Short mmCIF file of C-alpha atoms and ligand atoms in Angstrom, two decimals:
data_model
loop_
_atom_site.label_atom_id
_atom_site.label_comp_id
_atom_site.label_asym_id
_atom_site.label_seq_id
_atom_site.Cartn_x
_atom_site.Cartn_y
_atom_site.Cartn_z
CA UNK A 1 0.00 0.00 -0.01
CA UNK A 2 1.33 3.44 -0.97
CA UNK A 3 1.30 5.89 1.88
CA UNK A 4 -0.60 9.16 1.39
CA UNK A 5 2.61 11.23 1.12
CA UNK A 6 4.03 8.87 -1.53
CA UNK A 7 1.33 9.99 -3.97
CA UNK A 8 2.97 13.44 -4.10
CA UNK A 9 6.39 12.20 -4.95
CA UNK A 10 8.15 12.48 -8.29
CA UNK A 11 9.05 8.87 -9.04
CA UNK A 12 11.56 8.00 -11.77
CA UNK A 13 13.29 5.01 -13.23
CA UNK A 14 16.87 6.12 -12.81
CA UNK A 15 19.75 5.80 -15.26
CA UNK A 16 21.93 2.81 -14.45
CA UNK A 17 25.63 3.60 -14.73
CA UNK A 18 28.14 0.85 -15.50
CA UNK A 19 29.40 -1.21 -12.60
CA UNK A 20 32.33 0.15 -10.58
CA UNK A 21 33.67 -3.06 -9.03
CA UNK A 22 36.10 -2.68 -6.12
CA UNK A 23 38.65 -5.31 -7.11
CA UNK A 24 42.32 -4.31 -7.08
CA UNK A 25 43.11 -6.56 -10.00
CA UNK A 26 40.66 -6.42 -12.89
CA UNK A 27 40.39 -5.47 -16.55
CA UNK A 28 37.84 -2.67 -16.55
CA UNK A 29 36.46 -2.13 -20.04
CA UNK A 30 32.88 -1.30 -19.08
CA UNK A 31 32.50 2.46 -18.65
CA UNK A 32 34.57 4.02 -21.45
CA UNK A 33 37.10 5.43 -19.05
CA UNK A 34 40.53 6.27 -20.43
CA UNK A 35 43.10 3.73 -19.23
CA UNK A 36 45.89 6.33 -19.06
CA UNK A 37 46.34 9.01 -16.40
CA UNK A 38 45.63 12.69 -17.14
CA UNK A 39 48.44 15.06 -18.15
CA UNK A 40 51.16 15.53 -15.48
CA UNK A 41 50.20 19.22 -15.54
CA UNK A 42 46.98 18.19 -13.83
CA UNK A 43 48.94 16.68 -10.98
CA UNK A 44 51.06 19.84 -10.65
CA UNK A 45 47.91 21.99 -10.57
CA UNK A 46 46.31 19.84 -7.90
CA UNK A 47 49.50 19.75 -5.82
CA UNK A 48 49.60 23.55 -5.96
CA UNK A 49 46.17 23.95 -4.43
CA UNK A 50 46.30 25.50 -0.98
CA UNK A 51 43.86 23.43 1.04
CA UNK A 52 42.99 26.44 3.16
CA UNK A 53 41.33 27.96 0.15
CA UNK A 54 38.73 25.19 0.20
CA UNK A 55 36.89 27.25 2.79
CA UNK A 56 36.01 29.70 0.02
CA UNK A 57 33.31 29.20 -2.59
CA UNK A 58 34.71 28.58 -6.05
CA UNK A 59 34.26 31.12 -8.88
CA UNK A 60 30.61 30.56 -9.95
CA UNK A 61 31.37 31.86 -13.48
CA UNK A 62 34.39 29.47 -13.75
CA UNK A 63 36.12 32.30 -15.64
CA UNK A 64 39.60 30.80 -15.99
CA UNK A 65 38.42 27.42 -17.19
CA UNK A 66 35.95 29.07 -19.56
CA UNK A 67 38.69 31.33 -20.95
CA UNK A 68 41.02 28.35 -21.46
CA UNK A 69 38.25 26.43 -23.32
CA UNK A 70 37.41 29.48 -25.44
CA UNK A 71 41.04 29.80 -26.48
CA UNK A 72 41.37 26.09 -27.24
CA UNK A 73 38.24 26.00 -29.43
CA UNK A 74 38.61 29.50 -30.92
CA UNK A 75 35.31 30.75 -29.64
CA UNK A 76 34.56 33.58 -27.24
CA UNK A 77 34.06 33.03 -23.49
CA UNK A 78 30.38 34.06 -23.86
CA UNK A 79 29.99 30.98 -26.09
CA UNK A 80 31.14 28.52 -23.42
CA UNK A 81 29.24 26.91 -20.52
CA UNK A 82 30.86 24.47 -18.04
CA UNK A 83 29.37 21.92 -15.70
CA UNK A 84 29.95 18.88 -13.52
CA UNK A 85 30.67 16.44 -16.29
CA UNK A 86 28.73 16.53 -19.53
CA UNK A 87 25.89 14.74 -17.73
CA UNK A 88 25.33 17.91 -15.75
CA UNK A 89 25.58 20.05 -18.88
CA UNK A 90 23.18 17.81 -20.85
CA UNK A 91 20.73 17.70 -17.98
CA UNK A 92 20.71 21.55 -17.92
CA UNK A 93 20.19 21.51 -21.69
CA UNK A 94 17.07 19.35 -21.33
CA UNK A 95 15.75 21.62 -18.62
CA UNK A 96 16.52 24.82 -20.53
CA UNK A 97 15.91 24.11 -24.21
CA UNK A 98 13.27 21.38 -24.45
CA UNK A 99 10.36 23.33 -22.95
CA UNK A 100 7.97 23.56 -25.93
CA UNK A 101 5.69 20.69 -24.94
CA UNK A 102 6.34 19.09 -28.33
CA UNK A 103 8.23 15.79 -28.46
CA UNK A 104 11.99 16.04 -28.74
CA UNK A 105 13.71 13.57 -31.09
CA UNK A 106 16.64 11.26 -30.41
CA UNK A 107 17.69 7.85 -31.79
CA UNK A 108 16.15 4.63 -30.44
CA UNK A 109 19.58 3.25 -29.75
CA UNK A 110 21.60 5.97 -28.01
CA UNK A 111 22.90 7.27 -24.71
CA UNK A 112 20.44 5.84 -22.24
CA UNK A 113 20.38 8.94 -20.08
CA UNK A 114 18.32 10.93 -22.62
CA UNK A 115 15.00 9.29 -21.92
CA UNK A 116 15.71 9.47 -18.18
CA UNK A 117 16.19 13.26 -18.28
CA UNK A 118 13.14 13.63 -20.50
CA UNK A 119 11.11 11.61 -17.99
CA UNK A 120 12.35 13.40 -14.91
CA UNK A 121 11.65 16.84 -16.45
CA UNK A 122 8.37 15.76 -18.04
CA UNK A 123 9.57 16.35 -21.62
CA UNK A 124 7.75 14.31 -24.29
CA UNK A 125 9.99 12.46 -26.73
CA UNK A 126 10.03 10.29 -29.84
CA UNK A 127 12.75 7.81 -30.57
CA UNK A 128 13.83 7.68 -34.17
CA UNK A 129 14.96 4.18 -35.17
CA UNK A 130 18.51 3.68 -36.41
CA UNK A 131 18.63 1.78 -39.74
CA UNK A 132 19.71 -1.84 -39.70
CA UNK A 133 23.35 -0.86 -39.97
CA UNK A 134 22.74 1.12 -36.75
CA UNK A 135 23.13 4.48 -38.52
CA UNK A 136 21.14 7.60 -37.72
CA UNK A 137 18.71 8.34 -40.58
CA UNK A 138 18.89 12.13 -40.92
CA UNK A 139 15.56 12.47 -42.75
CA UNK A 140 13.75 11.13 -39.66
CA UNK A 141 14.63 14.40 -37.96
CA UNK A 142 13.06 16.67 -40.58
CA UNK A 143 9.55 16.59 -39.02
CA UNK A 144 8.22 19.10 -36.53
CA UNK A 145 9.64 18.51 -33.05
CA UNK A 146 10.52 20.22 -29.76
CA UNK A 147 14.29 19.83 -30.12
CA UNK A 148 16.87 17.31 -31.27
CA UNK A 149 19.70 15.57 -29.42
CA UNK A 150 22.10 12.84 -30.47
CA UNK A 151 25.67 11.86 -29.76
CA UNK A 152 28.31 11.98 -32.47
CA UNK A 153 29.83 9.41 -32.57
CA UNK A 154 26.66 7.74 -31.35
CA UNK A 155 26.80 5.64 -28.20
CA UNK A 156 26.87 2.69 -27.77
CA UNK A 157 27.31 2.05 -31.53
CA UNK A 158 30.44 4.18 -31.89
CA UNK A 159 29.35 5.23 -35.39
CA UNK A 160 30.30 8.67 -36.61
CA UNK A 161 28.15 10.91 -38.77
CA UNK A 162 29.79 13.18 -41.31
CA UNK A 163 29.66 16.85 -40.45
CA UNK A 164 27.75 17.52 -43.70
CA UNK A 165 24.94 15.21 -42.50
CA UNK A 166 24.89 16.85 -39.10
CA UNK A 167 24.60 20.21 -40.80
CA UNK A 168 21.62 18.92 -42.76
CA UNK A 169 19.87 17.97 -39.53
CA UNK A 170 20.59 21.42 -38.04
CA UNK A 171 19.49 23.15 -41.25
CA UNK A 172 16.12 21.36 -41.11
CA UNK A 173 15.62 22.27 -37.47
CA UNK A 174 16.29 25.97 -37.19
CA UNK A 175 13.18 26.60 -35.05
CA UNK A 176 14.41 24.38 -32.22
CA UNK A 177 17.66 23.76 -30.36
CA UNK A 178 19.87 20.97 -31.70
CA UNK A 179 22.31 19.47 -29.18
CA UNK A 180 25.22 17.42 -30.52
CA UNK A 181 26.72 15.35 -27.70
CA UNK A 182 30.40 14.96 -28.61
CA UNK A 183 31.55 12.90 -25.65
CA UNK A 184 33.68 10.72 -27.99
CA UNK A 185 34.47 13.13 -30.84
CA UNK A 186 38.22 13.32 -30.12
CA UNK A 187 38.76 9.68 -31.04
CA UNK A 188 38.47 10.23 -34.76
CA UNK A 189 35.62 12.64 -35.57
CA UNK A 190 35.32 16.23 -36.69
CA UNK A 191 33.57 18.47 -34.20
CA UNK A 192 30.50 20.46 -35.13
CA UNK A 193 31.82 23.38 -33.08
CA UNK A 194 32.85 25.15 -36.30
CA UNK A 195 29.12 25.42 -37.13
CA UNK A 196 28.11 27.37 -33.99
CA UNK A 197 28.73 30.71 -35.72
CA UNK A 198 26.63 29.64 -38.66
CA UNK A 199 23.67 28.23 -36.69
CA UNK A 200 22.55 30.05 -33.56
CA UNK A 201 20.39 27.08 -32.50
CA UNK A 202 23.35 24.60 -32.30
CA UNK A 203 24.87 23.53 -29.01
CA UNK A 204 27.92 21.24 -28.96
CA UNK A 205 28.63 19.37 -25.71
CA UNK A 206 31.97 17.78 -24.83
CA UNK A 207 33.66 16.26 -21.78
CA UNK A 208 37.02 15.82 -20.06
CA UNK A 209 36.00 12.29 -19.01
CA UNK A 210 37.23 10.33 -22.01
CA UNK A 211 39.90 11.94 -24.20
CA UNK A 212 41.37 13.92 -21.31
CA UNK A 213 41.34 10.98 -18.85
CA UNK A 214 39.45 12.90 -16.18
CA UNK A 215 36.16 11.08 -15.55
CA UNK A 216 36.79 11.39 -11.81
CA UNK A 217 37.04 15.18 -11.95
CA UNK A 218 33.63 15.67 -13.55
CA UNK A 219 34.19 18.39 -16.14
CA UNK A 220 31.90 18.94 -19.11
CA UNK A 221 31.22 21.91 -21.35
CA UNK A 222 28.97 23.24 -24.03
CA UNK A 223 29.70 25.64 -26.86
CA UNK A 224 27.11 27.60 -28.74
CA UNK A 225 25.65 31.00 -29.55
CA UNK A 226 25.98 33.43 -26.63
CA UNK A 227 22.18 33.67 -26.20
CA UNK A 228 21.93 29.90 -25.81
CA UNK A 229 24.73 30.01 -23.24
CA UNK A 230 23.03 32.82 -21.36
CA UNK A 231 19.74 30.88 -21.17
CA UNK A 232 21.65 27.83 -19.96
CA UNK A 233 23.48 29.85 -17.33
CA UNK A 234 20.25 31.42 -16.10
CA UNK A 235 18.84 27.96 -15.47
CA UNK A 236 22.05 26.76 -13.85
CA UNK A 237 22.14 29.75 -11.47
CA UNK A 238 18.51 28.94 -10.60
CA UNK A 239 19.41 25.40 -9.57
CA UNK A 240 22.94 25.56 -8.14
CA UNK A 241 25.31 28.49 -8.67
CA UNK A 242 28.47 26.69 -7.51
CA UNK A 243 28.57 23.60 -9.64
CA UNK A 244 32.27 23.23 -10.34
CA UNK A 245 34.60 22.76 -7.38
CA UNK A 246 37.94 24.45 -6.92
CA UNK A 247 40.18 21.42 -7.74
CA UNK A 248 38.18 20.66 -10.88
CA UNK A 249 38.53 24.24 -12.13
CA UNK A 250 42.31 24.14 -11.63
CA UNK A 251 42.75 20.66 -13.04
CA UNK A 252 40.62 21.38 -16.11
CA UNK A 253 42.59 24.48 -16.97
CA UNK A 254 45.91 22.63 -16.51
CA UNK A 255 44.79 19.79 -18.81
CA UNK A 256 44.05 22.31 -21.57
CA UNK A 257 47.54 23.69 -21.30
CA UNK A 258 48.99 20.32 -22.39
CA UNK A 259 47.83 19.86 -25.95
CA UNK A 260 50.75 17.55 -26.81
CA UNK A 261 49.77 15.10 -24.06
CA UNK A 262 46.15 15.21 -25.18
CA UNK A 263 47.06 14.34 -28.78
CA UNK A 264 49.38 11.55 -27.71
CA UNK A 265 46.77 10.15 -25.31
CA UNK A 266 44.08 10.09 -27.99
CA UNK A 267 46.38 8.58 -30.62
CA UNK A 268 47.36 5.72 -28.33
CA UNK A 269 43.68 4.81 -27.85
CA UNK A 270 42.99 5.04 -31.57
CA UNK A 271 45.85 2.70 -32.48
CA UNK A 272 44.82 0.18 -29.80
CA UNK A 273 41.23 0.37 -31.06
CA UNK A 274 42.24 -0.36 -34.64
CA UNK A 275 44.40 -3.28 -33.60
CA UNK A 276 41.60 -4.64 -31.40
CA UNK A 277 39.17 -4.45 -34.32
CA UNK A 278 41.42 -6.67 -36.43
CA UNK A 279 41.82 -9.21 -33.64
CA UNK A 280 38.09 -9.31 -32.83
CA UNK A 281 37.26 -9.89 -36.50
CA UNK A 282 39.56 -12.90 -36.57
CA UNK A 283 37.63 -14.32 -33.61
CA UNK A 284 34.23 -14.11 -35.35
CA UNK A 285 33.03 -10.77 -34.02
CA UNK A 286 31.35 -8.19 -36.23
CA UNK A 287 30.95 -4.48 -35.45
CA UNK A 288 30.52 -1.12 -37.06
CA UNK A 289 33.55 1.09 -37.70
CA UNK A 290 33.73 2.74 -34.28
CA UNK A 291 35.33 6.17 -34.04
CA UNK A 292 34.94 6.23 -30.26
CA UNK A 293 36.98 4.70 -27.42
CA UNK A 294 34.88 1.52 -27.47
CA UNK A 295 33.80 -1.18 -29.90
CA UNK A 296 30.21 -2.39 -30.06
CA UNK A 297 30.47 -6.01 -31.15
CA UNK A 298 28.35 -9.11 -31.70
CA UNK A 299 29.55 -12.66 -32.20
CA UNK A 300 28.49 -15.09 -34.92
CA UNK A 301 28.16 -18.02 -32.50
CA UNK A 302 27.99 -16.87 -28.91
CA UNK A 303 25.31 -14.87 -27.19
CA UNK A 304 26.56 -11.53 -25.83
CA UNK A 305 25.12 -12.25 -22.39
CA UNK A 306 26.96 -15.54 -22.19
CA UNK A 307 30.26 -13.87 -23.11
CA UNK A 308 29.60 -11.04 -20.70
CA UNK A 309 29.10 -13.47 -17.81
CA UNK A 310 32.10 -15.62 -18.77
CA UNK A 311 34.33 -12.54 -18.94
CA UNK A 312 33.04 -11.26 -15.60
CA UNK A 313 34.08 -14.50 -13.87
CA UNK A 314 37.61 -13.74 -15.05
CA UNK A 315 37.27 -10.15 -13.74
CA UNK A 316 37.16 -8.75 -17.25
CA UNK A 317 34.38 -6.21 -17.25
CA UNK A 318 32.63 -5.10 -20.44
CA UNK A 319 29.16 -3.53 -20.82
CA UNK A 320 26.06 -5.51 -21.70
CA UNK A 321 22.69 -3.78 -22.30
CA UNK A 322 19.62 -5.93 -21.91
CA UNK A 323 17.62 -3.68 -24.25
CA UNK A 324 15.71 -4.14 -27.50
CA UNK A 325 17.86 -4.40 -30.67
CA UNK A 326 21.18 -4.40 -28.74
CA UNK A 327 20.87 -7.36 -26.37
CA UNK A 328 23.24 -9.48 -28.43
CA UNK A 329 26.06 -6.89 -28.37
CA UNK A 330 28.91 -6.12 -26.03
CA UNK A 331 30.31 -2.63 -25.63
CA UNK A 332 34.01 -3.02 -25.08
CA UNK A 333 35.96 0.04 -23.93
CA UNK A 334 39.48 0.48 -25.23
CA UNK A 335 41.99 -0.14 -22.44
CA UNK A 336 45.75 -0.38 -22.56
CA UNK A 337 47.33 -2.78 -25.09
CA UNK A 338 47.99 -5.14 -22.24
CA UNK A 339 44.37 -5.07 -21.08
CA UNK A 340 43.13 -5.67 -24.62
CA UNK A 341 45.53 -8.62 -24.90
CA UNK A 342 44.10 -10.15 -21.70
CA UNK A 343 40.60 -9.80 -23.19
CA UNK A 344 41.62 -11.19 -26.58
CA UNK A 345 43.52 -14.14 -25.07
CA UNK A 346 40.45 -15.07 -23.06
CA UNK A 347 38.17 -14.81 -26.08
CA UNK A 348 40.54 -16.80 -28.24
CA UNK A 349 40.50 -19.62 -25.75
CA UNK A 350 36.76 -19.40 -25.29
CA UNK A 351 36.05 -19.54 -28.99
CA UNK A 352 38.37 -22.52 -29.39
CA UNK A 353 36.98 -24.53 -26.47
CA UNK A 354 33.24 -23.90 -26.92
N1 PMP B 401 27.31 11.53 -23.39
C1 PMP B 401 27.55 10.28 -23.74
C2 PMP B 401 27.13 9.83 -25.08
C3 PMP B 401 28.19 9.39 -22.87
O1 PMP B 401 28.41 8.11 -23.21
C4 PMP B 401 28.59 9.85 -21.60
C5 PMP B 401 29.32 8.93 -20.64
N2 PMP B 401 28.53 8.12 -19.87
C6 PMP B 401 28.29 11.16 -21.27
C7 PMP B 401 27.69 11.99 -22.17
C8 PMP B 401 28.58 11.72 -19.88
O2 PMP B 401 29.90 11.81 -19.57
P1 PMP B 401 30.43 12.73 -18.40
O3 PMP B 401 29.27 13.12 -17.56
O4 PMP B 401 31.45 11.92 -17.68
O5 PMP B 401 31.06 13.92 -19.08
#
């Protein structure tokens, strides 16, 4: 029996993040973290923090981090918004931009937080089905809607859309806000940020969690027309003015000062990904041409769930989604070469013995 007060409660089915097991020894390929540490500049910046300053509130405008991002992406500071990971930024986008009452559009197979935010904020939505090669069909987004959001590359498929196709989607949706979630763009894609001066309804969201190896710091950002950024900031200041903490502001700025490390870090992941693709093919896996730091693969003989369980017993963690269309796929994050070898050795043996 529900109690009287329970009737007044906002109930939601929450987003389920990937497991964070507590083992010391494991191969963790389940949450798209970067296997390498952040730039050493980040350590220096954190070491330089005077702990006494933690008594003070951080800069609510995050001016230094915003300025560093603006310089890096050749936009003006008024065109940058920062938040506690891109989840925070995306959540603010849902709250700010998708207020028309008309359904917003996103793919049927995509980041599984989108429908959760839509539900929690009471935003209607329509899922547009990917085609049978798991590609976004741009024409599906040409109908009237209350806003559009999709990741590029898409998650968990890893498939990248060409910038020209993205521009087509934006061009057909100039009466609503289009959010391109570029959490994985640095692993081989071309950012849509260059289009923000051409389309004032485009918002590009990125994160320090993957390509900058800083998932634990929680830094995300959005770039778009200054009016969009102002609307976003107004909502943010109406929810929580001090979102980013002092260490995150310092660490984020320091990471941006080390472009060479960033490039090297990303290139290492890309080369491991391409090698892993070749090895997985030899073992009977098929997958799209991922441009992210993960591979979304299915096997010709073995059920994904069975492989997921067998790997888990060996403390090799990958992600399995028990969801329509994708319940026979594994999402395998790209780890170090050594971690990928452990995974591949196990799979080789499994395929041979079963
Ligand atoms: N967008 C997509 C597509 C993602 O996969 C993730 C990672 N779970 C995020 C956004 C959020 O990442 P973060 O909050 O760590 O920036």
